[in-house]
Tab-separated table of C-alpha atoms in Angstrom:
chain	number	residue	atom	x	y	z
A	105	UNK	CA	-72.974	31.557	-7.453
A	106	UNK	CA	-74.634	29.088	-9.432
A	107	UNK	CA	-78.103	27.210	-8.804
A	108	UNK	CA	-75.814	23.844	-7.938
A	109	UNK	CA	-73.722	25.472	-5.770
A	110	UNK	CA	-76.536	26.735	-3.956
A	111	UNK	CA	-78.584	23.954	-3.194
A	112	UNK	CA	-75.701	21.423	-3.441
A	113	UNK	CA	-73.680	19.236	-0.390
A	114	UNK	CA	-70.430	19.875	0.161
A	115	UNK	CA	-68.383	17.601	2.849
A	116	UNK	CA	-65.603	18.550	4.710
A	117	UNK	CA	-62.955	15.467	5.665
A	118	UNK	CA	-61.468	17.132	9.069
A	119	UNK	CA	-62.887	19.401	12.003
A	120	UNK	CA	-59.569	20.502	12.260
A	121	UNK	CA	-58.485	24.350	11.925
A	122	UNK	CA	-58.430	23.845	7.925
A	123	UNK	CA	-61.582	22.283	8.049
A	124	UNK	CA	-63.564	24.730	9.929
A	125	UNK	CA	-62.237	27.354	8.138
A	126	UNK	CA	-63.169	25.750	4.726
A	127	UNK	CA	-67.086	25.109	6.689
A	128	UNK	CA	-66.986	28.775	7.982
A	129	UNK	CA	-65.798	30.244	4.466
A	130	UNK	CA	-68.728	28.681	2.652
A	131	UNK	CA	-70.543	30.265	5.066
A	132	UNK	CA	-68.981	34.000	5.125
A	133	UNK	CA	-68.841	33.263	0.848
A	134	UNK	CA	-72.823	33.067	0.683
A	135	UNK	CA	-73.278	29.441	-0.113
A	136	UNK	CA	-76.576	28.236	1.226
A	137	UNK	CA	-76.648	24.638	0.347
A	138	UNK	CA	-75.665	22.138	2.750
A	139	UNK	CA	-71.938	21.678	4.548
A	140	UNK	CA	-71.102	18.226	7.077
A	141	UNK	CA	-68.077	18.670	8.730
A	142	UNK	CA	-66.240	14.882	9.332
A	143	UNK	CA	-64.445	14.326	12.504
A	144	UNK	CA	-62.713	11.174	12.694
A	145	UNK	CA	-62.396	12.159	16.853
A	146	UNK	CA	-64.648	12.242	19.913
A	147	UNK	CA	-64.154	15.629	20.269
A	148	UNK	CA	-65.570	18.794	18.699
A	149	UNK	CA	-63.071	20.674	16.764
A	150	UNK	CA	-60.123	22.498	19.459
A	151	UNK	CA	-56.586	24.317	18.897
A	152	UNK	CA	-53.587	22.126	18.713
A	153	UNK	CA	-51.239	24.282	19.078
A	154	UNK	CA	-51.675	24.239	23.125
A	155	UNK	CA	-51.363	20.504	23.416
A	156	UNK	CA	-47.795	20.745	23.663
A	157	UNK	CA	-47.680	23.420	26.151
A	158	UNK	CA	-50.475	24.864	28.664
A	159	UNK	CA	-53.034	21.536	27.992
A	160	UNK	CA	-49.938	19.290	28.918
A	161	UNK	CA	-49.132	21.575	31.787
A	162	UNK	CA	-52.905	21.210	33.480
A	163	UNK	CA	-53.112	25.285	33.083
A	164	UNK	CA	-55.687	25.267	30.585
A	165	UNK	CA	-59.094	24.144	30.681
A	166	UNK	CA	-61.539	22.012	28.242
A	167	UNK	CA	-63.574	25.051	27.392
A	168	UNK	CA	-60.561	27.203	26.899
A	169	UNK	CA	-59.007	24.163	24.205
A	170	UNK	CA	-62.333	24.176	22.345
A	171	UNK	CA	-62.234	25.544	19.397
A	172	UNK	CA	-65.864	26.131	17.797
A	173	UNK	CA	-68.942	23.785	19.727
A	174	UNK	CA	-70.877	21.894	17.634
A	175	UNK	CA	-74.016	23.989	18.660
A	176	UNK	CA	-72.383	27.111	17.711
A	177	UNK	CA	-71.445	25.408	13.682
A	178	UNK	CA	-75.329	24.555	13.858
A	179	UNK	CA	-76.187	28.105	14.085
A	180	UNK	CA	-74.352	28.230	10.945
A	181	UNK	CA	-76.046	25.517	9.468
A	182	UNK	CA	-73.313	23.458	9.519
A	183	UNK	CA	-73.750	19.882	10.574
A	184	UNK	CA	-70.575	18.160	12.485
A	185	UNK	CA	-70.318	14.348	12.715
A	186	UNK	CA	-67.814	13.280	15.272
A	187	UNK	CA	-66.301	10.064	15.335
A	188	UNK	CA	-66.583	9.563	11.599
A	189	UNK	CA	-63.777	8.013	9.404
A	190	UNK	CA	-64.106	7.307	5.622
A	191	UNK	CA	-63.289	4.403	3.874
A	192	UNK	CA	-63.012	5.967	0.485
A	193	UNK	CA	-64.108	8.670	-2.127
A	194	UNK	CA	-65.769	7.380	-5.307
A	195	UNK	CA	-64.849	10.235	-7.674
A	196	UNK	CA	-67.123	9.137	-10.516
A	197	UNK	CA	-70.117	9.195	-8.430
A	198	UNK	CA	-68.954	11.633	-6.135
A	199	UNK	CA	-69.396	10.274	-2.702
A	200	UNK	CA	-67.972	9.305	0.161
A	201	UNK	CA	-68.389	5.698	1.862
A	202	UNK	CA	-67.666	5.726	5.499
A	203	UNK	CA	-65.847	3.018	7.655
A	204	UNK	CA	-69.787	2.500	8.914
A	205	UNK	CA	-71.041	1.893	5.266
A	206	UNK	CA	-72.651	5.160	5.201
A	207	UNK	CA	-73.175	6.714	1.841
A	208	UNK	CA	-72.682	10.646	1.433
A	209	UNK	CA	-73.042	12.205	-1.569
A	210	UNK	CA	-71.353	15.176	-2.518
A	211	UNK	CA	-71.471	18.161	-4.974
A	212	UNK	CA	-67.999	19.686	-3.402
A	213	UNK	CA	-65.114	17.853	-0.780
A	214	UNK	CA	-62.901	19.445	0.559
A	215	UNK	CA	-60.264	17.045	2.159
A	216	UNK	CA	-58.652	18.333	5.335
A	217	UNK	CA	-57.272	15.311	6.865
A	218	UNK	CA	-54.358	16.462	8.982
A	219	UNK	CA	-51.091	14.247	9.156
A	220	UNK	CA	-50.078	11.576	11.362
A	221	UNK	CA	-47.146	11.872	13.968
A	222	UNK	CA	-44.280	9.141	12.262
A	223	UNK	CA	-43.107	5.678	14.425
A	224	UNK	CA	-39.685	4.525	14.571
A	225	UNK	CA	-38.978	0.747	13.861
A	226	UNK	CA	-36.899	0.083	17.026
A	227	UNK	CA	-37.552	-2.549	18.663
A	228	UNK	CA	-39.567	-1.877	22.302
A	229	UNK	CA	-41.674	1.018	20.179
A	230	UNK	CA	-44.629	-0.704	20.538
A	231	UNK	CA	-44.812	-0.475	24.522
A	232	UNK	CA	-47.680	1.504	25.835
A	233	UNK	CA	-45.589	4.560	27.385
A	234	UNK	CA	-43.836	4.722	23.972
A	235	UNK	CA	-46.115	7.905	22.727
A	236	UNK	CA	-46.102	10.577	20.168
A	237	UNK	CA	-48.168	13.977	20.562
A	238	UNK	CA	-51.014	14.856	17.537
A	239	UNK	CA	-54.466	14.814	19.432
A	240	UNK	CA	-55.948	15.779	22.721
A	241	UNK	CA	-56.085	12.218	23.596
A	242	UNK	CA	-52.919	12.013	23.095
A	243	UNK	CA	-51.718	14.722	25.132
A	244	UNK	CA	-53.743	13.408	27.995
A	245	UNK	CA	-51.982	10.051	27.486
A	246	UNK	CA	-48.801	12.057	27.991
A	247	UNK	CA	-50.009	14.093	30.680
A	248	UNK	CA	-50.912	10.387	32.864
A	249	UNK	CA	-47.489	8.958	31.703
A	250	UNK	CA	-45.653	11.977	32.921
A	251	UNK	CA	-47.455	11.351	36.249
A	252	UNK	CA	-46.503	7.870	36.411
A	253	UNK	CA	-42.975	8.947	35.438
A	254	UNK	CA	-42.625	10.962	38.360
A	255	UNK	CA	-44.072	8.826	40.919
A	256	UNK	CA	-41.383	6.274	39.706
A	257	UNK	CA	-38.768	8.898	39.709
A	258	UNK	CA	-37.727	8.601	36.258
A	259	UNK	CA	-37.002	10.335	32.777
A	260	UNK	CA	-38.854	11.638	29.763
A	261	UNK	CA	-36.566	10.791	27.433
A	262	UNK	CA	-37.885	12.400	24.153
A	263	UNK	CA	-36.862	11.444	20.460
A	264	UNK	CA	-36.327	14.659	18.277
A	265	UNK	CA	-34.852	18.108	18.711
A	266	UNK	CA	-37.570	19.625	16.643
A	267	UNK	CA	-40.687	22.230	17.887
A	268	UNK	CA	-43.028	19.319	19.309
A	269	UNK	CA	-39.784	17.442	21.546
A	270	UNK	CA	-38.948	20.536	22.551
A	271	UNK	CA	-42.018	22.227	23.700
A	272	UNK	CA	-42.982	18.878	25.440
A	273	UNK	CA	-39.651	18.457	27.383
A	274	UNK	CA	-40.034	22.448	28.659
A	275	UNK	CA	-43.646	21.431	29.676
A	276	UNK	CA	-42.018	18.440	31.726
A	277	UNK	CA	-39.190	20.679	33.287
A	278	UNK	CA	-41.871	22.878	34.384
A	279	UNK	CA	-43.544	19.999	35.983
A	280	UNK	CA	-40.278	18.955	37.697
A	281	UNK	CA	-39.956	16.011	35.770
A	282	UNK	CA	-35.804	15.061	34.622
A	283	UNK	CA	-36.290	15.166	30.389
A	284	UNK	CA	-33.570	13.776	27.819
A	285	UNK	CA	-33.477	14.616	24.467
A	286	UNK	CA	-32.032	12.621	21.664
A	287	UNK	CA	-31.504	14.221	18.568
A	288	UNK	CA	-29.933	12.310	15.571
A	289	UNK	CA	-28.469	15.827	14.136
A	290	UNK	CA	-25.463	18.173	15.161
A	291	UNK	CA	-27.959	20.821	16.552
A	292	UNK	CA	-31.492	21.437	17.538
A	293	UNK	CA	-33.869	22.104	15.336
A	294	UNK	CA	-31.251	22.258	12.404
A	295	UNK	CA	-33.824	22.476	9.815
A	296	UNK	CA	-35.867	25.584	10.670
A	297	UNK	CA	-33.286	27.354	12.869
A	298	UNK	CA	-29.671	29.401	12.031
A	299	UNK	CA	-26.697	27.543	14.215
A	300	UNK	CA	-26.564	30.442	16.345
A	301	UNK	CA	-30.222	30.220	17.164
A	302	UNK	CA	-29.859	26.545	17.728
A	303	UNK	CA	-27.050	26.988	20.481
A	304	UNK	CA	-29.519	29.754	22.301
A	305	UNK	CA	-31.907	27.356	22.533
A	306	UNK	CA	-29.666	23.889	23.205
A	307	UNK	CA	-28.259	26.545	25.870
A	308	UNK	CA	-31.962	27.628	27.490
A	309	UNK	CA	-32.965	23.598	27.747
A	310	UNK	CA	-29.254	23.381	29.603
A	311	UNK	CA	-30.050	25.729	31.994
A	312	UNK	CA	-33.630	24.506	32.767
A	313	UNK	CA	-31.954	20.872	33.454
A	314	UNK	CA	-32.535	19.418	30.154
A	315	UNK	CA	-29.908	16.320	29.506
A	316	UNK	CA	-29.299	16.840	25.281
A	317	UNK	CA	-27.707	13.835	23.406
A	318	UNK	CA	-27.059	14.925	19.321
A	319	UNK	CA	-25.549	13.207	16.961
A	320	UNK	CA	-27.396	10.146	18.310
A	321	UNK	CA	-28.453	7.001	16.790
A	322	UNK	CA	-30.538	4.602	19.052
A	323	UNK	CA	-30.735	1.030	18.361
A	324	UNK	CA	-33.363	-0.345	20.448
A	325	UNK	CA	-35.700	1.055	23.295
A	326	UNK	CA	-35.120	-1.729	26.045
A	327	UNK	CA	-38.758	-3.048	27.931
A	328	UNK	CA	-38.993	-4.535	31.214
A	329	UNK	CA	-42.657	-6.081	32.370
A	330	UNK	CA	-44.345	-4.617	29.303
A	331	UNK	CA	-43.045	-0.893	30.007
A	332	UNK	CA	-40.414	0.776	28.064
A	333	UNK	CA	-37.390	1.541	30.609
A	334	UNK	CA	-34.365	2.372	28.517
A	335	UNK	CA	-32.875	3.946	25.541
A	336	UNK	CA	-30.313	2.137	23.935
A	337	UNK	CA	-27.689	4.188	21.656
A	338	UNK	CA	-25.646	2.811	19.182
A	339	UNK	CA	-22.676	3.794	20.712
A	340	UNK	CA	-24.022	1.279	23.979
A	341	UNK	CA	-24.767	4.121	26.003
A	342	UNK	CA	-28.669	3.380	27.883
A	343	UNK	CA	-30.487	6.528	29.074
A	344	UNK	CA	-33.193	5.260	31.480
A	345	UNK	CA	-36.688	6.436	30.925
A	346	UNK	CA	-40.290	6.768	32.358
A	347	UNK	CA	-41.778	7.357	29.389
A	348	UNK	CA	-40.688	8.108	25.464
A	349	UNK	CA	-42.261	11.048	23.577
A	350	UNK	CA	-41.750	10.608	20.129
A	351	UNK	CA	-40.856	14.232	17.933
A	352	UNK	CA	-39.774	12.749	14.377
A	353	UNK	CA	-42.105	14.376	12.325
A	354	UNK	CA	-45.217	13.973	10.475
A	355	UNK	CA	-46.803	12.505	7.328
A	356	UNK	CA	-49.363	13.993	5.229
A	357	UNK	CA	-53.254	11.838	5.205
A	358	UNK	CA	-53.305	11.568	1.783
A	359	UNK	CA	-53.799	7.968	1.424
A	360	UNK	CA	-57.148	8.362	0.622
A	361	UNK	CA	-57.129	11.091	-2.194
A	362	UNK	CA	-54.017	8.978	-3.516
A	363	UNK	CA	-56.528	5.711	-3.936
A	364	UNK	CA	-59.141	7.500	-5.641
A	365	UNK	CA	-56.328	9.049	-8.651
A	366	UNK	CA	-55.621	12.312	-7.605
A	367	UNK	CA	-51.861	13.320	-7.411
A	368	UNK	CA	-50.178	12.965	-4.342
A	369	UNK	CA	-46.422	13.472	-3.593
A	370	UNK	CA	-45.800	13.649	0.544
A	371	UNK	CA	-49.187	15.053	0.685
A	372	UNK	CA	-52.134	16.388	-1.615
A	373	UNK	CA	-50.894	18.346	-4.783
A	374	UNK	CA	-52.804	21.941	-4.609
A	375	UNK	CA	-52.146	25.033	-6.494
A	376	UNK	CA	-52.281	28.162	-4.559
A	377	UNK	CA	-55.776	28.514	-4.559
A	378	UNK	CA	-56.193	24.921	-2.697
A	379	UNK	CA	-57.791	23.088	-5.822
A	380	UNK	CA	-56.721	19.467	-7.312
A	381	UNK	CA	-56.926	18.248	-10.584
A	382	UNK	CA	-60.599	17.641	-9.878
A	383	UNK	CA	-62.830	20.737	-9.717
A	384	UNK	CA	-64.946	19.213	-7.316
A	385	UNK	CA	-62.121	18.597	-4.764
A	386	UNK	CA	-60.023	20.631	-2.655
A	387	UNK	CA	-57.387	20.138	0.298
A	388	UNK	CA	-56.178	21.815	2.213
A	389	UNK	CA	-53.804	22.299	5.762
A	390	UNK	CA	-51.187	19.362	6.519
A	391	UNK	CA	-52.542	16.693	4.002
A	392	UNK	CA	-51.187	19.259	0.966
A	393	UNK	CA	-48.520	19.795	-0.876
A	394	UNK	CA	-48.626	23.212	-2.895
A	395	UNK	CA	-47.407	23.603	-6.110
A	396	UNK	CA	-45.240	26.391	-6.580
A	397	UNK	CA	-44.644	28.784	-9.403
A	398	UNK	CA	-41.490	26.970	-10.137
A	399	UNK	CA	-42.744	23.665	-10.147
A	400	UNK	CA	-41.156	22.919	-6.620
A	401	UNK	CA	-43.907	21.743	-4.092
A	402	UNK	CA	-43.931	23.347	-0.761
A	403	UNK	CA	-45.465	21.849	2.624
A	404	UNK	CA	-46.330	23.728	5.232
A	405	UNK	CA	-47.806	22.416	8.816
A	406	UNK	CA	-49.068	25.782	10.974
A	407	UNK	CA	-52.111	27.431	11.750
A	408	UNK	CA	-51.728	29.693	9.465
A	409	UNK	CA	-51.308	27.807	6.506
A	410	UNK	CA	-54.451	25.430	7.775
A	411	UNK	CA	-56.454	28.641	8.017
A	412	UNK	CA	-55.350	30.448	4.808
A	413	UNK	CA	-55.768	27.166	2.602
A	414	UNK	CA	-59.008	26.366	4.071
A	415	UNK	CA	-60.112	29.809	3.321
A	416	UNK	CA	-58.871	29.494	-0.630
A	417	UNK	CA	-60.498	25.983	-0.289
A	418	UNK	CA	-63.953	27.512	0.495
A	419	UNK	CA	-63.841	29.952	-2.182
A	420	UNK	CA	-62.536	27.528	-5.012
A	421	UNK	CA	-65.913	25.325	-4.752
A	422	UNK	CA	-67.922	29.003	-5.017
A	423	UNK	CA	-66.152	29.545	-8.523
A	424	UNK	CA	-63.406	32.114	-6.828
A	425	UNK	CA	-59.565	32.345	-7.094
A	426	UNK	CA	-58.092	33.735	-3.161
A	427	UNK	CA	-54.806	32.399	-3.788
A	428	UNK	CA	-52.610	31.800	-0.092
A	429	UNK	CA	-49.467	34.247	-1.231
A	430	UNK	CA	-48.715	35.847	1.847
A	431	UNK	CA	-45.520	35.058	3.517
A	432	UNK	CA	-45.662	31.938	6.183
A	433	UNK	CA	-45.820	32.551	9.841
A	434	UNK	CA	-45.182	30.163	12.768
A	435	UNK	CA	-44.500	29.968	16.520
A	436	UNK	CA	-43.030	28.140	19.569
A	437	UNK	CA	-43.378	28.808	23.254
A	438	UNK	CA	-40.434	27.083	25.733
A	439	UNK	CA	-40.562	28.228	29.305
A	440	UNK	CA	-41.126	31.837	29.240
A	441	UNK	CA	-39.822	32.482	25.720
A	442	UNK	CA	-41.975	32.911	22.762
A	443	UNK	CA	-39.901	32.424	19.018
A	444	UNK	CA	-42.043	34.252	16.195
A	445	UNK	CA	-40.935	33.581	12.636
A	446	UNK	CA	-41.440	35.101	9.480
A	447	UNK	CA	-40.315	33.233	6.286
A	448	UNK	CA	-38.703	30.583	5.048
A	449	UNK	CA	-35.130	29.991	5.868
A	450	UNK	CA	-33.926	27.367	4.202
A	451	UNK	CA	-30.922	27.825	1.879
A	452	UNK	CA	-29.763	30.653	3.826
A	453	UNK	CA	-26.238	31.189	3.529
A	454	UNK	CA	-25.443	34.241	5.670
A	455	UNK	CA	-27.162	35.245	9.229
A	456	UNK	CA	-27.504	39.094	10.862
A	457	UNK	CA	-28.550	39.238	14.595
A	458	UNK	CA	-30.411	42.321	15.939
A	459	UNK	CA	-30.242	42.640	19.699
A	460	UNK	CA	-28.669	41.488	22.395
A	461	UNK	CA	-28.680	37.510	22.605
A	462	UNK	CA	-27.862	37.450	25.905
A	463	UNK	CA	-30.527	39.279	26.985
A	464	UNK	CA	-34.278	38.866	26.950
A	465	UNK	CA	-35.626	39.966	23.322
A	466	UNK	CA	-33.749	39.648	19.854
A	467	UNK	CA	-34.196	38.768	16.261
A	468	UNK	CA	-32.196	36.593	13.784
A	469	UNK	CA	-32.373	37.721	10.506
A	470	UNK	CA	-31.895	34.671	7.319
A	471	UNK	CA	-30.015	36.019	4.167
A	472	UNK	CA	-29.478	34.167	0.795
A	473	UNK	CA	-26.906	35.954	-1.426
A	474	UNK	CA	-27.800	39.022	0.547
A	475	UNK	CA	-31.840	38.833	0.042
A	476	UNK	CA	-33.775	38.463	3.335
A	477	UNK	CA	-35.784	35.122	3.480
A	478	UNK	CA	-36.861	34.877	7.054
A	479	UNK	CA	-37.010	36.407	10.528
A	480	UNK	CA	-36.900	34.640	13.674
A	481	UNK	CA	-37.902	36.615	16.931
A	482	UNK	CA	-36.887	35.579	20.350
A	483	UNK	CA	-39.664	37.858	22.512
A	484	UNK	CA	-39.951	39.754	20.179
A	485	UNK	CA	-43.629	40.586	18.780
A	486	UNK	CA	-43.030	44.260	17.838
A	487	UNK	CA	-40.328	42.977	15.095
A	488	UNK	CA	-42.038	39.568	14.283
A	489	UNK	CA	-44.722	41.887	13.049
A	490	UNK	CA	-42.781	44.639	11.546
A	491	UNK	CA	-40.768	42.017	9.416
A	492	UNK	CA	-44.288	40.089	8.276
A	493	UNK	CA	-45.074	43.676	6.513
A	494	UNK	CA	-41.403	44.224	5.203
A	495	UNK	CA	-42.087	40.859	3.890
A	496	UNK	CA	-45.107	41.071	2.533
A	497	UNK	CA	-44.463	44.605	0.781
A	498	UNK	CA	-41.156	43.418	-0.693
A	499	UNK	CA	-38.993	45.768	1.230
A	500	UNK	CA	-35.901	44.224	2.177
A	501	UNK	CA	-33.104	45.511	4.272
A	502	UNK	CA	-29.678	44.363	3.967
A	503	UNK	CA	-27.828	42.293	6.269
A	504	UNK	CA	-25.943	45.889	7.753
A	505	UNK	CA	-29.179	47.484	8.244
A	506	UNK	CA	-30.698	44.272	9.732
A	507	UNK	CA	-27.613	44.328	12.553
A	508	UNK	CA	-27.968	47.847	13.074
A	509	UNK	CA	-30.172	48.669	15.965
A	510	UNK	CA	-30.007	52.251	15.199
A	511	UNK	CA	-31.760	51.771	11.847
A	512	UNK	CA	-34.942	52.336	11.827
A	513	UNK	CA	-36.786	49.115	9.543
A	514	UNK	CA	-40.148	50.488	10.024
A	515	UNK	CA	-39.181	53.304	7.834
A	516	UNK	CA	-38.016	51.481	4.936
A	517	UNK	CA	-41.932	50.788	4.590
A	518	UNK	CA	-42.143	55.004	3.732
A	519	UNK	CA	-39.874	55.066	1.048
A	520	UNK	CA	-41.455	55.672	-2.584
């Protein structure tokens, strides 16, 4: 490690899992200069992921959401400033200026930003119980809307048939509360999931009371005294509502890495070691976009990814190369089922189910041309696991094997 590195200042944009991990890896990496962590929020860096589910539900508490205290980062010497937004980043005299005017100076960035949960332009979007789900404050917005909701003695109606809509309309069902959601596709989650996965699931929100519109357009979301109170379709059909959780995706923070030059296209361009175009400047988490061997840009929003890019992040300012290569994990919990999957499915062209899908635990196995790309597991940790490995090592059973529960997959991994 060089004598700059060593007694430089590197900033970290974001206190979110990328971020810390980026902090944390400077750290673990031996660099001993100085590391401020930037959170735009009032709140010291916590997990997302529960936001959706137990946090919504009031079965988790503040300590338990918390993800690293800002007295445990300063035993690490790492100094967090909460509620701390920058302007822009002044490449050429690399530093920061803050929304405050404040001047930092750095010899690394790394830029963790996060994304931002999209609007719709509908009229009535605006209204106050018209909400989307990316922070804590956000969720407890929900969470007081959903109480409101109920005490009136209407729907959720949510927006979106993806991960987020979902998990938030089982955490409503759960809480008793009647939940509609509008999808403008053919099928849940269409993008991530095989059609036969989608019906299991558009069947487990039907039998936990869910109302599911797809193929829906809306036109307008109707107010009365200031408060949202309908759904309008395009087909005229008006779904009353409580409150309106939008689930329509995200989009990348980039905007400030895009006004000071560096490339940008639906996030951060990175190579698979988290680095830009500027060796002083990495990204990493939801703001990116990494560029593939093939020239093809991939984006990725999970923990994983957050944590595995913030890692390469920290060791790309130390003069390392710990490219993120390992193959993509997420999850989704929706009443008492956890989905694990491993892979990317899109493109598939041919799906293999092992298990019984009308019982408790299966998997879905994603084929392109006969070449596994992806495993989704319903319960199923044992085989989310086994098929990360089989993954990893290369080892790829066929479609037969894959439907054959009397072939054992764990022992492809012992063959020369």
């Amino acid at each position: 490690m060089s004598g700059e590195a060593a007694a430089g200042h590197i900033v970290v944009v974001g206190n979110g899992v990328a971020g810390i991990a980026a902090a944390e890896g400077l750290r673990t990496g031996g660099y001993t200069g100085a590391i401020t962590v930037l959170g735009d929020e009032a709140h010291p860096p916590y997990h997302r992921p529960p936001l959706s589910k137990a946090w919504l539900a009031g079965e988790m508490e503040a300590a338990q959401l918390q993800m690293r205290s800002p007295e445990a980062l300063a035993r690490k010497q790492i100094d967090l400033k909460l509620g701390a937004s920058v302007r822009s980043i002044n490449r050429g005299q690399c530093a920061l200026v803050l929304t405050d005017g404040q001047v930092l100076n750095y010899t690394g960035l790394v830029l963790a930003s996060g994304s931002t949960p999209r609007r719709l332009a509908l009229p009535g979007s605006d209204a106050p119980n018209v909400l989307a789900l990316r922070s804590r404050d956000d969720a407890e917005m929900i969470a007081g809307q959903m109480a409101v909701a109920a005490e009136l003695d209407l729907p959720l109606v949510v927006i979106g048939g993806g991960f987020i809509g979902l998990e938030v309309a089982a955490t409503a069902r759960k809480k008793g509360l009647p939940v509609t959601v509008i999808e403008a596709a053919p099928r849940l989650l269409g993008r991530v999931l095989a059609p036969v996965l989608s019906d299991w699931y558009a069947a487990l929100h039907g039998k936990h009371g869910v109302q599911l519109v797809l193929n829906a357009q809306i036109s307008a979301i109707e107010v009365s005294d200031g408060e949202a109170r309908t759904v309008r379709l395009a087909d005229g059909t008006r779904l009353p509502c409580g409150l309106v959780v939008l689930g329509v995706g995200v989009t990348a923070n980039d905007a400030l890495a895009r006004e000071a030059g560096l490339e940008c296209d639906r996030g951060i361009v990175v190579d698979d070691c988290s680095r830009t175009a500027d060796p002083r400047i990495v990204a990493a988490g939801d703001c990116t976009a990494r560029r593939l061997p093939d020239g093809s840009l991939l984006r990725l929003e999970s923990v994983q990814n957050a944590t595995e890019q913030g890692r390469s992040a920290a060791a790309a300012l130390l003069g390392q190369a710990r490219p993120f290569t390992a193959t993509p994990w997420f999850w989704s919990d929706q009443y008492d089922c956890k989905l694990q999957m491993a892979g990317l499915s899109a493109g598939a062209d041919e799906w293999a189910v092992r298990g019984d899908m009308t019982g408790t635990s299966f998997s879905v196995y994603h084929f392109r041309a006969g070449r596994l790309l992806a495993v989704d597991s319903v319960n199923g940790a044992k085989d989310h696991l086994l098929a990360r490995k089989l993954m990893d090592a290369g080892v790829l059973p066929t479609p037969a094997q894959a439907a054959d529960t009397q072939f054992d997959l764990a022992g492809l991994l012992a063959k020369p």
